[in-house]
Amino acid sequence: MNARTGYLGFLGAAILYGTFGLFIRALQTDFDVLQQIALRSFGAALIAVPLAFAAHSKIDRKNLADPRLFLFTMLLPISIALWTWATVIGTVRSSIFGLYLGSLIASMILGRVFFRERLSRARVAGIMLSLAGLTVFCLPFDGDVTD
């Protein structure tokens, strides 16, 4: 894969991921939460399967039995499903805050448990900056995440 293909893939993924909140609100009038999750999963499969075949991807069978791989594989769809559900029943702002705060906390815990990572001063500073940016992004005016 060359740099241009990688950049275009990253840009496409960012656009799709960044517009989830808009699609969830628009689809809410016609689809319930489970239908939206099924539609999103089917759409992702329609994109991912042809790309995998076009790239001639090979499955490394010796790592398929690793439970950490299974856990990693299941966490993203579960988080997207929970985020879709939270956005439909709540606000987009509070859903985004919960998604990124949960990812931040989970990465700290999983990094410590699975990779024996230590929290250095630089990592703590990065976490604090991320939390500050998330707070500024989600609470820009009145500080209320319930509206």
Coordinates of N, CA and C in Angstrom, one line a residue, residues 1-146:
M1 N 0.8 -1.2 0.0 CA 0.0 0.0 0.0 C 0.9 1.2 0.0
N2 N 0.6 2.2 -0.8 CA 1.4 3.4 -0.9 C 0.8 4.5 0.1
A3 N 1.5 5.6 0.2 CA 1.1 6.6 1.2 C -0.2 7.2 0.7
R4 N -0.5 7.4 -0.5 CA -1.7 8.1 -1.0 C -2.9 7.2 -0.7
T5 N -2.8 5.9 -0.9 CA -3.9 5.0 -0.6 C -4.2 5.0 0.9
G6 N -3.2 5.0 1.7 CA -3.3 5.0 3.1 C -4.0 6.3 3.6
Y7 N -3.6 7.5 3.0 CA -4.2 8.7 3.3 C -5.6 8.8 2.9
L8 N -6.0 8.3 1.8 CA -7.4 8.3 1.3 C -8.2 7.4 2.2
G9 N -7.7 6.3 2.6 CA -8.4 5.4 3.5 C -8.6 6.0 4.8
F10 N -7.6 6.7 5.3 CA -7.8 7.4 6.6 C -8.8 8.5 6.5
L11 N -8.8 9.3 5.4 CA -9.7 10.3 5.2 C -11.1 9.8 5.1
G12 N -11.3 8.7 4.4 CA -12.6 8.1 4.2 C -13.2 7.6 5.6
A13 N -12.3 7.0 6.3 CA -12.7 6.5 7.7 C -13.1 7.7 8.6
A14 N -12.3 8.7 8.5 CA -12.6 9.9 9.4 C -13.9 10.5 9.0
I15 N -14.2 10.6 7.7 CA -15.5 11.2 7.3 C -16.6 10.3 7.7
L16 N -16.5 9.0 7.5 CA -17.6 8.1 8.0 C -17.8 8.2 9.5
Y17 N -16.7 8.1 10.2 CA -16.8 8.1 11.7 C -17.3 9.5 12.2
G18 N -16.9 10.6 11.6 CA -17.3 11.9 12.0 C -18.7 12.2 11.7
T19 N -19.3 11.5 10.8 CA -20.7 11.8 10.5 C -21.7 10.9 11.1
F20 N -21.2 10.0 12.0 CA -22.2 9.1 12.7 C -23.3 9.8 13.4
G21 N -23.0 10.8 14.1 CA -24.0 11.5 14.9 C -25.1 12.1 14.0
L22 N -24.7 12.6 12.9 CA -25.7 13.2 11.9 C -26.6 12.1 11.4
F23 N -26.0 11.0 11.0 CA -26.8 9.9 10.4 C -27.7 9.3 11.5
I24 N -27.2 9.2 12.7 CA -28.1 8.6 13.7 C -29.3 9.5 13.9
R25 N -29.2 10.8 14.0 CA -30.3 11.6 14.2 C -31.2 11.6 13.0
A26 N -30.7 11.6 11.8 CA -31.5 11.5 10.6 C -32.2 10.2 10.4
L27 N -31.6 9.1 10.8 CA -32.2 7.8 10.6 C -33.2 7.5 11.8
Q28 N -33.1 8.2 12.9 CA -33.9 8.0 14.0 C -35.4 8.0 13.7
T29 N -35.8 8.8 12.7 CA -37.2 8.9 12.3 C -37.8 7.7 11.7
D30 N -36.9 6.9 11.0 CA -37.3 5.7 10.3 C -36.9 4.4 10.8
F31 N -35.8 4.4 11.6 CA -35.2 3.2 12.1 C -35.1 3.3 13.6
D32 N -35.3 2.1 14.3 CA -35.0 2.1 15.7 C -33.5 1.8 15.9
V33 N -33.1 1.7 17.2 CA -31.7 1.5 17.5 C -31.1 0.3 16.9
L34 N -31.8 -0.9 17.1 CA -31.3 -2.1 16.6 C -31.2 -2.2 15.1
Q35 N -32.2 -1.6 14.4 CA -32.1 -1.5 12.9 C -31.0 -0.6 12.5
Q36 N -30.7 0.5 13.2 CA -29.6 1.3 12.8 C -28.2 0.6 12.9
I37 N -28.1 -0.2 14.0 CA -26.9 -1.0 14.3 C -26.7 -2.0 13.2
A38 N -27.8 -2.7 12.9 CA -27.7 -3.7 11.8 C -27.4 -3.1 10.5
L39 N -28.0 -2.0 10.2 CA -27.7 -1.3 8.9 C -26.3 -0.8 8.8
R40 N -25.8 -0.3 9.9 CA -24.4 0.2 10.0 C -23.4 -1.0 9.8
S41 N -23.7 -2.1 10.5 CA -22.9 -3.3 10.4 C -22.9 -3.9 9.0
F42 N -24.0 -3.9 8.4 CA -24.1 -4.4 7.0 C -23.4 -3.5 6.0
G43 N -23.5 -2.2 6.2 CA -22.8 -1.3 5.4 C -21.3 -1.4 5.5
A44 N -20.8 -1.6 6.8 CA -19.4 -1.8 7.0 C -18.9 -3.1 6.3
A45 N -19.7 -4.1 6.4 CA -19.3 -5.4 5.7 C -19.2 -5.2 4.2
L46 N -20.2 -4.4 3.7 CA -20.2 -4.2 2.2 C -18.9 -3.4 1.8
I47 N -18.3 -2.6 2.7 CA -17.1 -1.9 2.4 C -15.9 -2.8 2.7
A48 N -15.9 -3.4 3.8 CA -14.7 -4.1 4.3 C -14.4 -5.4 3.5
V49 N -15.4 -6.2 3.2 CA -15.1 -7.5 2.5 C -14.5 -7.3 1.1
P50 N -15.1 -6.4 0.3 CA -14.4 -6.2 -1.0 C -13.0 -5.6 -0.9
L51 N -12.8 -4.7 0.1 CA -11.4 -4.2 0.3 C -10.5 -5.3 0.7
A52 N -10.9 -6.2 1.6 CA -10.0 -7.3 2.0 C -9.7 -8.2 0.9
F53 N -10.6 -8.5 0.0 CA -10.3 -9.3 -1.1 C -9.5 -8.6 -2.2
A54 N -9.7 -7.3 -2.4 CA -8.9 -6.6 -3.3 C -7.4 -6.5 -2.8
A55 N -7.2 -6.4 -1.5 CA -5.9 -6.3 -1.0 C -5.2 -7.7 -0.8
H56 N -5.9 -8.7 -1.2 CA -5.4 -10.1 -1.0 C -4.9 -10.4 0.4
S57 N -5.8 -9.9 1.3 CA -5.4 -10.1 2.8 C -5.4 -11.6 3.1
K58 N -4.5 -12.0 3.9 CA -4.4 -13.3 4.4 C -4.7 -13.3 5.9
I59 N -5.4 -14.3 6.4 CA -5.7 -14.5 7.8 C -4.6 -15.3 8.5
D60 N -4.0 -14.8 9.5 CA -3.0 -15.5 10.2 C -3.7 -16.4 11.2
R61 N -3.8 -17.7 10.8 CA -4.6 -18.6 11.6 C -4.0 -19.0 13.0
K62 N -2.7 -18.8 13.1 CA -2.1 -19.2 14.4 C -2.6 -18.2 15.6
N63 N -2.9 -17.0 15.2 CA -3.3 -16.0 16.2 C -4.8 -16.0 16.5
L64 N -5.6 -16.8 15.7 CA -7.1 -16.8 15.9 C -7.5 -17.3 17.2
A65 N -6.8 -18.1 17.9 CA -7.2 -18.7 19.2 C -6.8 -17.7 20.3
D66 N -6.2 -16.6 20.1 CA -5.8 -15.7 21.1 C -7.0 -15.0 21.6
P67 N -7.4 -15.1 22.9 CA -8.6 -14.5 23.4 C -8.5 -12.9 23.4
R68 N -7.3 -12.4 23.5 CA -7.1 -10.9 23.4 C -7.5 -10.4 22.0
L69 N -7.2 -11.2 21.0 CA -7.7 -10.8 19.6 C -9.2 -10.8 19.5
F70 N -9.8 -11.8 20.1 CA -11.3 -11.8 20.1 C -11.9 -10.6 20.9
L71 N -11.3 -10.3 22.0 CA -11.7 -9.2 22.8 C -11.6 -7.9 22.0
F72 N -10.4 -7.7 21.4 CA -10.2 -6.5 20.6 C -11.2 -6.4 19.4
T73 N -11.5 -7.6 18.8 CA -12.4 -7.6 17.7 C -13.8 -7.2 18.1
M74 N -14.2 -7.6 19.3 CA -15.6 -7.4 19.7 C -15.8 -6.0 20.3
L75 N -14.7 -5.4 20.8 CA -14.9 -4.1 21.5 C -15.4 -3.0 20.6
L76 N -14.8 -2.8 19.4 CA -15.3 -1.7 18.6 C -16.7 -1.8 18.2
P77 N -17.2 -3.0 17.7 CA -18.6 -3.0 17.4 C -19.5 -2.8 18.6
I78 N -19.1 -3.3 19.7 CA -19.9 -3.1 20.9 C -19.9 -1.6 21.3
S79 N -18.8 -1.0 21.2 CA -18.8 0.4 21.6 C -19.6 1.3 20.6
I80 N -19.6 1.0 19.3 CA -20.4 1.7 18.3 C -21.9 1.4 18.6
A81 N -22.2 0.2 18.9 CA -23.6 -0.1 19.2 C -24.1 0.6 20.4
L82 N -23.3 0.7 21.5 CA -23.7 1.4 22.7 C -23.7 2.9 22.4
W83 N -22.8 3.4 21.6 CA -22.8 4.8 21.3 C -24.0 5.2 20.5
T84 N -24.4 4.4 19.5 CA -25.6 4.6 18.7 C -26.9 4.7 19.7
W85 N -26.9 3.7 20.5 CA -28.1 3.6 21.5 C -28.1 4.9 22.4
A86 N -26.9 5.3 22.9 CA -26.8 6.4 23.8 C -27.2 7.7 23.0
T87 N -26.8 7.8 21.7 CA -27.1 9.0 21.0 C -28.6 9.1 20.7
V88 N -29.3 8.0 20.5 CA -30.7 8.0 20.2 C -31.5 8.4 21.4
I89 N -31.1 7.8 22.6 CA -31.9 8.1 23.8 C -31.5 9.3 24.5
G90 N -30.3 9.8 24.2 CA -29.7 11.0 24.9 C -29.4 12.1 24.0
T91 N -28.3 12.8 24.3 CA -27.8 13.9 23.4 C -26.5 13.4 22.7
V92 N -26.3 14.0 21.6 CA -25.0 13.7 20.9 C -23.8 14.2 21.7
R93 N -24.0 15.3 22.3 CA -22.9 15.9 23.1 C -22.5 14.9 24.2
S94 N -23.5 14.5 25.0 CA -23.1 13.6 26.1 C -22.7 12.2 25.6
S95 N -23.1 11.8 24.5 CA -22.7 10.5 23.9 C -21.2 10.6 23.5
I96 N -20.9 11.7 22.8 CA -19.5 11.9 22.4 C -18.6 12.0 23.7
F97 N -19.0 12.7 24.7 CA -18.2 12.8 25.9 C -18.0 11.4 26.5
G98 N -19.0 10.6 26.6 CA -18.9 9.3 27.1 C -18.1 8.4 26.3
L99 N -18.2 8.4 25.0 CA -17.4 7.6 24.1 C -15.9 7.9 24.3
Y100 N -15.5 9.1 24.2 CA -14.1 9.4 24.3 C -13.6 9.3 25.7
L101 N -14.3 9.6 26.7 CA -13.9 9.4 28.1 C -13.7 8.0 28.4
G102 N -14.7 7.1 27.9 CA -14.6 5.7 28.1 C -13.4 5.1 27.4
S103 N -13.1 5.6 26.2 CA -11.9 5.2 25.4 C -10.6 5.5 26.1
L104 N -10.6 6.7 26.7 CA -9.4 7.2 27.4 C -9.1 6.3 28.6
I105 N -10.2 6.1 29.4 CA -10.0 5.3 30.6 C -9.7 3.8 30.2
A106 N -10.4 3.3 29.2 CA -10.1 1.9 28.8 C -8.7 1.7 28.3
S107 N -8.2 2.7 27.5 CA -6.8 2.6 27.0 C -5.8 2.6 28.1
M108 N -6.1 3.4 29.2 CA -5.2 3.4 30.3 C -5.2 2.0 31.0
I109 N -6.4 1.5 31.3 CA -6.5 0.2 32.0 C -6.0 -0.9 31.2
L110 N -6.4 -1.0 29.9 CA -5.9 -2.2 29.1 C -4.4 -2.1 28.8
G111 N -3.9 -0.9 28.6 CA -2.5 -0.7 28.4 C -1.7 -1.2 29.7
R112 N -2.2 -1.0 30.8 CA -1.5 -1.4 32.0 C -1.7 -2.9 32.2
V113 N -2.9 -3.5 32.0 CA -3.1 -4.9 32.2 C -2.4 -5.8 31.1
F114 N -2.6 -5.4 29.8 CA -2.1 -6.3 28.8 C -0.6 -6.0 28.4
F115 N -0.2 -4.7 28.4 CA 1.1 -4.4 27.9 C 2.1 -3.9 29.0
R116 N 1.6 -3.9 30.3 CA 2.4 -3.5 31.4 C 3.0 -2.1 31.3
E117 N 2.2 -1.2 30.7 CA 2.6 0.2 30.5 C 2.5 0.9 31.8
R118 N 3.5 1.8 32.1 CA 3.4 2.6 33.2 C 3.0 4.0 32.9
L119 N 2.4 4.7 33.8 CA 1.9 6.1 33.6 C 3.1 7.0 33.9
S120 N 3.7 7.5 32.8 CA 4.8 8.4 33.0 C 4.2 9.8 33.1
R121 N 5.0 10.8 33.4 CA 4.5 12.2 33.4 C 4.0 12.7 32.1
A122 N 4.7 12.2 31.0 CA 4.2 12.6 29.7 C 2.9 12.0 29.3
R123 N 2.6 10.8 29.7 CA 1.3 10.2 29.5 C 0.2 10.8 30.3
V124 N 0.5 11.1 31.6 CA -0.5 11.8 32.4 C -0.8 13.2 31.8
A125 N 0.3 13.9 31.3 CA 0.0 15.2 30.7 C -0.8 15.0 29.4
G126 N -0.6 14.0 28.6 CA -1.4 13.8 27.5 C -2.8 13.5 27.8
I127 N -3.0 12.7 28.8 CA -4.4 12.3 29.3 C -5.1 13.6 29.8
M128 N -4.4 14.4 30.5 CA -5.0 15.6 31.0 C -5.4 16.6 29.9
L129 N -4.5 16.7 28.9 CA -4.8 17.6 27.8 C -5.9 17.0 27.0
S130 N -6.0 15.7 26.8 CA -7.1 15.1 26.1 C -8.4 15.4 26.8
L131 N -8.4 15.2 28.1 CA -9.6 15.5 28.9 C -10.0 16.9 28.9
A132 N -9.0 17.8 28.9 CA -9.4 19.2 28.8 C -10.0 19.6 27.4
G133 N -9.4 19.0 26.4 CA -9.9 19.3 25.0 C -11.3 18.7 24.9
L134 N -11.5 17.5 25.4 CA -12.8 16.9 25.4 C -13.9 17.7 26.1
T135 N -13.5 18.2 27.3 CA -14.4 19.1 28.1 C -14.7 20.4 27.3
V136 N -13.7 21.0 26.7 CA -14.0 22.2 26.0 C -14.8 22.0 24.8
F137 N -14.6 20.8 24.1 CA -15.4 20.5 22.9 C -16.9 20.2 23.3
C138 N -17.1 19.5 24.4 CA -18.5 19.0 24.8 C -19.2 20.0 25.6
L139 N -18.5 20.9 26.3 CA -19.2 21.9 27.2 C -18.9 23.3 26.8
P140 N -19.2 23.7 25.5 CA -18.7 25.0 25.1 C -19.3 26.2 25.7
F141 N -20.6 26.1 26.0 CA -21.3 27.3 26.4 C -21.8 27.3 27.8
D142 N -22.8 26.5 28.1 CA -23.4 26.5 29.4 C -22.9 25.5 30.4
G143 N -22.1 24.6 30.0 CA -21.6 23.5 30.9 C -22.6 22.4 31.2
D144 N -23.7 22.3 30.4 CA -24.7 21.3 30.7 C -24.7 20.3 29.6
V145 N -24.4 19.0 30.0 CA -24.4 18.0 29.0 C -25.8 17.3 28.8
T146 N -26.8 17.8 29.5 CA -28.1 17.2 29.4 C -29.0 17.7 28.3

